[in-house]
Coordinates of C-alpha atoms in Angstrom, one line a residue:
Chain M
E1 CA 138.5 152.4 -251.3
T2 CA 138.3 148.7 -251.8
G3 CA 138.5 146.4 -254.9
V4 CA 138.4 146.8 -257.7
T5 CA 137.7 151.1 -259.0
Q6 CA 136.8 151.5 -262.4
T7 CA 136.6 155.7 -264.0
P8 CA 134.8 157.0 -265.8
R9 CA 131.5 155.2 -265.4
H10 CA 130.0 156.4 -268.5
L11 CA 132.3 157.9 -271.5
V12 CA 130.4 159.6 -274.7
M13 CA 133.1 159.8 -278.0
G14 CA 132.9 160.1 -281.0
M15 CA 134.5 158.5 -284.1
T16 CA 137.4 160.3 -283.9
N17 CA 138.2 161.0 -280.6
K18 CA 140.7 159.6 -278.2
K19 CA 140.1 158.4 -274.3
S20 CA 141.7 156.4 -271.8
L21 CA 139.8 154.2 -269.4
K22 CA 141.4 153.5 -265.9
C23 CA 141.2 150.5 -263.9
E24 CA 143.0 150.9 -260.1
Q25 CA 142.4 147.4 -257.8
H26 CA 143.2 148.0 -253.9
L27 CA 143.7 144.2 -253.4
G28 CA 147.1 142.7 -253.7
H29 CA 146.7 141.6 -257.3
N30 CA 149.0 140.5 -259.3
A31 CA 147.2 139.9 -262.8
M32 CA 144.6 141.9 -264.1
Y33 CA 142.1 142.1 -267.4
W34 CA 140.2 143.6 -270.2
Y35 CA 136.7 142.6 -270.5
K36 CA 133.8 143.6 -273.4
Q37 CA 130.9 143.5 -272.4
S38 CA 127.3 143.4 -274.7
A39 CA 124.0 142.9 -275.3
K40 CA 122.7 138.9 -275.5
K41 CA 126.9 137.7 -275.7
P42 CA 129.6 136.4 -273.0
L43 CA 131.9 138.4 -271.6
E44 CA 134.7 138.4 -273.8
L45 CA 138.5 138.5 -272.8
M46 CA 140.4 141.4 -274.8
F47 CA 143.5 141.7 -272.8
V48 CA 145.8 140.1 -269.9
Y49 CA 148.4 141.2 -267.6
N50 CA 150.4 139.5 -265.0
F51 CA 153.0 141.0 -263.2
K52 CA 152.4 144.1 -265.6
E53 CA 153.4 142.2 -268.2
Q54 CA 151.0 141.6 -271.7
T55 CA 150.3 138.0 -271.7
E56 CA 147.4 137.7 -273.8
N57 CA 145.9 139.7 -276.9
N58 CA 142.8 138.1 -277.9
S59 CA 143.3 139.3 -281.6
V60 CA 141.5 142.8 -280.2
P61 CA 141.6 146.1 -282.7
S62 CA 145.0 148.4 -282.8
R63 CA 142.3 151.1 -281.7
F64 CA 142.3 149.9 -278.7
S65 CA 145.9 149.9 -276.7
P66 CA 146.1 148.5 -272.9
E67 CA 149.1 150.2 -270.8
C68 CA 149.7 148.7 -267.4
P69 CA 152.0 150.7 -265.2
N70 CA 152.5 148.4 -262.1
S71 CA 150.2 146.2 -261.1
S72 CA 148.0 148.4 -259.8
H73 CA 146.3 150.2 -262.6
L74 CA 145.4 149.8 -265.9
F75 CA 144.4 151.5 -268.6
L76 CA 142.5 151.5 -272.1
H77 CA 143.9 153.9 -274.2
L78 CA 141.2 154.8 -277.1
H79 CA 140.9 155.9 -280.7
T80 CA 139.7 156.5 -283.6
L81 CA 136.8 154.1 -282.6
Q82 CA 133.6 152.2 -284.4
P83 CA 130.0 152.3 -283.4
E84 CA 130.4 148.5 -282.8
D85 CA 132.7 149.7 -279.9
S86 CA 129.9 150.2 -277.8
A87 CA 129.4 148.3 -274.7
L88 CA 130.3 147.9 -271.1
Y89 CA 134.2 147.5 -270.5
L90 CA 134.3 145.8 -267.7
C91 CA 138.5 145.4 -265.4
A92 CA 139.3 142.5 -263.1
S93 CA 142.4 141.8 -261.3
S94 CA 143.7 138.3 -259.8
Q95 CA 146.2 136.9 -257.7
R96 CA 147.7 135.3 -260.6
D97 CA 150.7 132.7 -258.5
R98 CA 147.8 130.7 -256.6
D99 CA 145.8 128.5 -258.8
N100 CA 142.2 129.0 -259.9
Q101 CA 141.7 132.3 -257.6
P102 CA 138.7 133.8 -258.8
Q103 CA 139.1 137.3 -260.8
H104 CA 137.0 140.4 -259.3
F105 CA 135.5 142.6 -261.0
G106 CA 135.1 146.9 -261.3
D107 CA 131.5 148.2 -262.3
G108 CA 133.2 148.7 -265.7
T109 CA 133.0 152.1 -267.7
R110 CA 130.0 152.1 -270.3
L111 CA 131.1 153.2 -273.4
S112 CA 128.8 155.3 -276.1
I113 CA 130.3 155.8 -279.4
L114 CA 128.5 158.4 -281.9
Chain J
E1 CA 137.5 125.2 -277.7
D2 CA 136.0 125.9 -274.4
Q3 CA 132.5 126.6 -274.4
V4 CA 129.7 127.4 -271.6
T5 CA 126.1 126.8 -272.8
Q6 CA 123.7 128.9 -269.8
S7 CA 119.8 127.7 -269.4
P8 CA 117.0 129.7 -269.4
E9 CA 117.7 132.3 -270.6
A10 CA 115.8 134.1 -268.6
L11 CA 113.4 132.9 -265.3
R12 CA 110.8 134.4 -263.8
L13 CA 110.0 133.1 -260.5
Q14 CA 107.5 133.8 -257.9
E15 CA 108.8 134.8 -254.2
G16 CA 109.4 131.2 -252.0
E17 CA 108.7 129.5 -255.7
S18 CA 112.4 127.2 -256.0
S19 CA 114.3 126.4 -259.1
S20 CA 117.7 125.5 -260.8
L21 CA 119.7 127.4 -263.1
N22 CA 121.9 125.0 -265.6
C23 CA 125.7 125.8 -266.9
S24 CA 126.8 123.0 -269.0
Y25 CA 130.5 123.0 -270.2
T26 CA 133.1 121.5 -272.7
V27 CA 136.5 121.6 -271.8
S28 CA 139.9 120.1 -272.1
G29 CA 140.8 120.0 -268.2
L30 CA 138.9 121.9 -266.5
R31 CA 140.3 124.0 -263.7
G32 CA 137.4 125.6 -262.4
L33 CA 134.1 126.3 -262.8
F34 CA 132.7 129.8 -261.5
W35 CA 129.3 131.1 -260.5
Y36 CA 128.6 135.5 -260.7
R37 CA 125.9 137.5 -259.9
Q38 CA 125.7 140.6 -261.8
D39 CA 123.7 143.7 -260.9
P40 CA 122.2 146.1 -263.1
G41 CA 124.9 148.7 -263.8
K42 CA 127.5 146.6 -261.7
G43 CA 130.4 144.2 -263.0
P44 CA 130.2 140.6 -261.9
E45 CA 130.7 139.6 -258.5
F46 CA 131.8 136.0 -257.4
L47 CA 129.8 133.9 -255.3
F48 CA 131.4 130.5 -255.7
T49 CA 134.2 128.1 -257.5
L50 CA 134.0 124.6 -257.6
Y51 CA 137.0 122.2 -258.5
S52 CA 136.0 118.8 -259.1
A53 CA 132.6 116.9 -259.8
G54 CA 130.5 115.7 -256.7
E55 CA 131.5 119.0 -255.0
E56 CA 128.8 121.6 -253.6
K57 CA 129.0 124.9 -252.2
E58 CA 126.3 127.5 -250.7
K59 CA 125.8 130.9 -249.4
E60 CA 122.2 131.9 -247.9
R61 CA 119.9 130.8 -250.2
L62 CA 122.0 129.5 -253.2
K63 CA 123.7 125.8 -253.6
A64 CA 126.1 125.3 -256.6
T65 CA 126.9 122.0 -258.1
L66 CA 129.1 120.1 -260.0
T67 CA 129.3 116.6 -262.4
K68 CA 131.6 116.6 -265.3
K69 CA 129.5 118.1 -268.2
E70 CA 127.3 120.6 -266.3
S71 CA 126.8 122.9 -262.8
F72 CA 123.7 123.5 -261.5
L73 CA 123.1 126.5 -259.3
H74 CA 120.3 125.9 -257.0
I75 CA 117.8 129.0 -255.2
T76 CA 116.1 127.8 -252.7
A77 CA 112.7 130.4 -251.7
P78 CA 114.4 133.1 -253.1
K79 CA 113.1 136.7 -252.8
P80 CA 113.3 139.9 -254.8
E81 CA 116.7 140.7 -253.7
D82 CA 118.1 137.8 -255.6
S83 CA 117.2 139.3 -259.0
A84 CA 119.7 139.7 -261.3
T85 CA 122.5 138.5 -264.1
Y86 CA 123.5 135.1 -262.8
L87 CA 127.1 133.3 -264.9
C88 CA 128.5 130.9 -265.0
A89 CA 132.6 130.6 -266.2
V90 CA 135.0 128.3 -266.5
Q91 CA 138.9 127.7 -266.3
A92 CA 141.0 125.2 -268.2
G93 CA 144.0 124.8 -269.5
G94 CA 145.6 128.6 -270.5
Y95 CA 146.1 129.8 -267.2
S96 CA 143.9 132.2 -265.4
T97 CA 141.8 132.7 -268.7
L98 CA 137.8 132.4 -268.2
T99 CA 134.9 130.9 -271.0
F100 CA 131.8 133.1 -269.8
G101 CA 128.5 131.7 -270.3
K102 CA 126.0 134.7 -271.6
G103 CA 124.1 134.4 -268.8
T104 CA 120.7 133.8 -266.9
M105 CA 118.2 136.9 -265.9
L106 CA 116.6 135.4 -263.3
L107 CA 113.3 138.0 -261.8
V108 CA 111.8 137.2 -258.7
S109 CA 108.5 138.5 -257.9
P110 CA 107.1 139.8 -254.2

Protein backbone atom coordinates (compact mmCIF):
# COMPACT_ATOMS: atom_id res chain seq x y z
CA GLU A 1 0.00 0.00 0.00
CA THR A 2 1.17 3.50 -0.74
CA GLY A 3 0.08 6.99 0.24
CA VAL A 4 -2.69 7.71 2.74
CA THR A 5 -5.44 5.13 3.23
CA GLN A 6 -8.76 5.84 4.94
CA THR A 7 -11.40 3.36 6.06
CA PRO A 8 -14.27 3.01 5.78
CA ARG A 9 -14.94 4.95 2.56
CA HIS A 10 -18.60 5.36 3.43
CA LEU A 11 -20.36 5.35 6.80
CA VAL A 12 -24.02 5.79 7.70
CA MET A 13 -24.84 6.08 11.37
CA GLY A 14 -27.58 7.16 13.70
CA MET A 15 -27.15 10.02 16.11
CA THR A 16 -26.75 7.69 19.09
CA ASN A 17 -24.18 5.36 17.52
CA LYS A 18 -20.46 5.21 18.22
CA LYS A 19 -18.08 4.59 15.34
CA SER A 20 -14.45 5.24 14.42
CA LEU A 21 -12.69 6.42 11.29
CA LYS A 22 -9.22 5.10 10.55
CA CYS A 23 -6.32 6.62 8.66
CA GLU A 24 -2.96 5.06 7.84
CA GLN A 25 -0.06 6.71 6.02
CA HIS A 26 2.74 4.84 4.27
CA LEU A 27 4.86 7.90 3.45
CA GLY A 28 7.11 8.00 6.51
CA HIS A 29 5.62 11.33 7.59
CA ASN A 30 5.50 12.53 11.19
CA ALA A 31 2.50 14.87 11.14
CA MET A 32 -1.14 13.89 10.57
CA TYR A 33 -4.31 15.92 10.19
CA TRP A 34 -8.09 15.56 10.21
CA TYR A 35 -10.17 17.85 7.96
CA LYS A 36 -13.91 18.22 7.41
CA GLN A 37 -15.14 19.00 3.88
CA SER A 38 -18.71 20.20 3.44
CA ALA A 39 -20.40 21.32 0.23
CA LYS A 40 -19.74 24.94 -0.73
CA LYS A 41 -17.31 25.43 2.17
CA PRO A 42 -13.50 25.37 2.35
CA LEU A 43 -11.74 22.45 3.97
CA GLU A 44 -11.90 22.93 7.74
CA LEU A 45 -8.92 21.81 9.81
CA MET A 46 -10.06 19.83 12.84
CA PHE A 47 -6.98 18.34 14.52
CA VAL A 48 -3.21 18.26 14.05
CA TYR A 49 -0.80 15.69 15.44
CA ASN A 50 2.97 16.14 15.34
CA PHE A 51 5.09 13.19 16.41
CA LYS A 52 1.94 11.62 17.96
CA GLU A 53 1.21 14.71 20.08
CA GLN A 54 -1.91 16.78 19.45
CA THR A 55 -0.83 20.33 18.69
CA GLU A 56 -4.05 21.84 17.36
CA ASN A 57 -7.74 21.48 18.08
CA ASN A 58 -9.76 23.97 16.09
CA SER A 59 -12.65 24.31 18.55
CA VAL A 60 -14.03 20.96 17.50
CA PRO A 61 -17.01 19.65 19.53
CA SER A 62 -16.19 16.93 22.03
CA ARG A 63 -18.35 14.44 20.13
CA PHE A 64 -15.27 14.12 17.88
CA SER A 65 -12.36 12.48 19.68
CA PRO A 66 -9.03 11.94 17.88
CA GLU A 67 -6.41 9.33 18.71
CA CYS A 68 -2.89 8.98 17.32
CA PRO A 69 -1.15 5.84 18.65
CA ASN A 70 1.90 6.29 16.40
CA SER A 71 3.11 8.46 13.52
CA SER A 72 1.50 6.18 10.91
CA HIS A 73 -2.01 5.80 12.32
CA LEU A 74 -4.75 8.26 13.16
CA PHE A 75 -8.29 7.63 14.35
CA LEU A 76 -11.36 9.80 14.75
CA HIS A 77 -13.84 8.44 17.27
CA LEU A 78 -17.42 9.59 16.77
CA HIS A 79 -20.31 9.59 19.24
CA THR A 80 -23.68 11.29 19.52
CA LEU A 81 -23.25 13.11 16.21
CA GLN A 82 -25.65 15.66 14.75
CA PRO A 83 -27.09 15.81 11.21
CA GLU A 84 -24.85 18.82 10.44
CA ASP A 85 -21.84 16.54 10.97
CA SER A 86 -22.61 14.78 7.69
CA ALA A 87 -19.61 15.54 5.46
CA LEU A 88 -16.47 14.13 3.87
CA TYR A 89 -13.77 13.58 6.49
CA LEU A 90 -10.26 13.75 5.09
CA CYS A 91 -7.00 12.63 6.64
CA ALA A 92 -3.67 14.08 5.55
CA SER A 93 0.00 13.68 6.44
CA SER A 94 3.18 15.68 5.94
CA GLN A 95 6.82 15.80 6.92
CA ARG A 96 6.78 18.22 9.82
CA ASP A 97 10.46 18.87 10.20
CA ARG A 98 10.94 20.02 6.62
CA ASP A 99 9.59 23.51 6.10
CA ASN A 100 6.67 24.08 3.78
CA GLN A 101 6.22 20.48 2.72
CA PRO A 102 2.83 19.73 1.16
CA GLN A 103 0.19 17.69 2.89
CA HIS A 104 -0.87 14.48 1.17
CA PHE A 105 -4.50 13.43 1.50
CA GLY A 106 -6.44 10.20 1.63
CA ASP A 107 -9.68 9.75 -0.31
CA GLY A 108 -11.81 10.40 2.75
CA THR A 109 -14.74 8.85 4.57
CA ARG A 110 -18.18 10.02 3.42
CA LEU A 111 -20.20 10.24 6.64
CA SER A 112 -23.99 10.44 6.70
CA ILE A 113 -25.87 10.99 9.96
CA LEU A 114 -29.48 9.81 10.01
CA GLU B 1 -7.10 36.15 10.04
CA ASP B 2 -5.78 34.44 6.91
CA GLN B 3 -8.18 34.52 3.97
CA VAL B 4 -8.16 32.74 0.62
CA THR B 5 -10.64 33.56 -2.16
CA GLN B 6 -10.84 31.56 -5.38
CA SER B 7 -12.55 32.68 -8.56
CA PRO B 8 -14.51 31.82 -10.51
CA GLU B 9 -16.54 29.31 -8.49
CA ALA B 10 -17.14 27.29 -11.64
CA LEU B 11 -15.70 27.41 -15.13
CA ARG B 12 -16.80 25.61 -18.26
CA LEU B 13 -14.35 25.37 -21.17
CA GLN B 14 -14.29 23.72 -24.55
CA GLU B 15 -11.43 21.33 -25.17
CA GLY B 16 -8.42 23.38 -26.26
CA GLU B 17 -9.77 26.66 -24.85
CA SER B 18 -7.09 28.04 -22.52
CA SER B 19 -7.98 29.97 -19.37
CA SER B 20 -6.83 30.88 -15.85
CA LEU B 21 -8.05 30.28 -12.33
CA ASN B 22 -7.43 32.88 -9.63
CA CYS B 23 -6.50 32.55 -5.96
CA SER B 24 -6.34 35.77 -3.95
CA TYR B 25 -4.96 35.67 -0.45
CA THR B 26 -4.58 37.86 2.62
CA VAL B 27 -2.07 36.45 5.06
CA SER B 28 0.60 37.62 7.45
CA GLY B 29 3.90 36.15 6.42
CA LEU B 30 3.30 33.74 3.55
CA ARG B 31 5.36 30.56 3.89
CA GLY B 32 3.94 28.76 0.88
CA LEU B 33 0.98 28.59 -1.51
CA PHE B 34 -0.27 25.17 -2.59
CA TRP B 35 -2.44 24.04 -5.49
CA TYR B 36 -4.39 20.80 -5.33
CA ARG B 37 -6.69 18.98 -7.73
CA GLN B 38 -9.71 17.09 -6.40
CA ASP B 39 -11.73 14.61 -8.44
CA PRO B 40 -15.26 13.60 -7.36
CA GLY B 41 -15.14 11.00 -4.58
CA LYS B 42 -11.40 11.47 -4.09
CA GLY B 43 -9.13 13.41 -1.77
CA PRO B 44 -7.13 16.43 -2.93
CA GLU B 45 -4.08 15.57 -5.01
CA PHE B 46 -1.02 17.81 -4.62
CA LEU B 47 0.03 19.76 -7.73
CA PHE B 48 2.40 22.64 -6.87
CA THR B 49 4.01 24.64 -4.09
CA LEU B 50 5.01 28.28 -4.67
CA TYR B 51 7.12 30.08 -2.09
CA SER B 52 7.79 33.62 -3.27
CA ALA B 53 6.45 36.28 -5.63
CA GLY B 54 7.63 35.79 -9.19
CA GLU B 55 7.93 32.03 -8.90
CA GLU B 56 6.40 29.83 -11.59
CA LYS B 57 5.92 26.06 -11.84
CA GLU B 58 4.66 23.89 -14.68
CA LYS B 59 3.25 20.41 -15.05
CA GLU B 60 1.91 19.24 -18.40
CA ARG B 61 -0.87 21.70 -19.36
CA LEU B 62 -0.82 23.50 -15.99
CA LYS B 63 1.29 26.49 -14.99
CA ALA B 64 1.09 28.16 -11.58
CA THR B 65 2.32 31.69 -10.89
CA LEU B 66 2.55 33.78 -7.73
CA THR B 67 2.45 37.49 -6.91
CA LYS B 68 2.35 39.18 -3.50
CA LYS B 69 -1.45 39.11 -3.48
CA GLU B 70 -2.59 36.28 -5.73
CA SER B 71 -1.77 33.14 -7.62
CA PHE B 72 -2.97 32.02 -11.02
CA LEU B 73 -3.33 28.51 -12.36
CA HIS B 74 -3.10 28.72 -16.14
CA ILE B 75 -4.54 25.83 -18.12
CA THR B 76 -3.29 25.61 -21.70
CA ALA B 77 -5.30 23.67 -24.28
CA PRO B 78 -7.26 21.73 -21.65
CA LYS B 79 -8.58 18.24 -22.18
CA PRO B 80 -11.70 16.62 -20.66
CA GLU B 81 -9.49 14.75 -18.18
CA ASP B 82 -8.50 18.11 -16.67
CA SER B 83 -12.07 18.42 -15.34
CA ALA B 84 -11.87 18.59 -11.54
CA THR B 85 -12.11 21.00 -8.64
CA TYR B 86 -8.90 22.97 -8.14
CA LEU B 87 -8.10 24.03 -4.58
CA CYS B 88 -5.70 26.71 -3.42
CA ALA B 89 -4.26 26.80 0.10
CA VAL B 90 -1.81 29.04 1.94
CA GLN B 91 0.56 28.33 4.77
CA ALA B 92 1.43 31.34 6.91
CA GLY B 93 2.60 32.06 10.42
CA GLY B 94 1.67 28.83 12.20
CA TYR B 95 3.81 25.89 11.21
CA SER B 96 2.11 23.40 8.82
CA THR B 97 -1.41 24.81 9.11
CA LEU B 98 -3.12 25.35 5.74
CA THR B 99 -5.99 27.74 4.99
CA PHE B 100 -8.00 26.61 1.96
CA GLY B 101 -10.19 28.44 -0.52
CA LYS B 102 -13.56 27.05 -1.61
CA GLY B 103 -12.16 25.86 -4.93
CA THR B 104 -12.94 26.31 -8.62
CA MET B 105 -14.90 23.56 -10.33
CA LEU B 106 -13.58 23.16 -13.87
CA LEU B 107 -15.50 21.30 -16.57
CA VAL B 108 -13.85 20.75 -19.95
CA SER B 109 -16.17 19.59 -22.70
CA PRO B 110 -14.96 17.63 -25.75
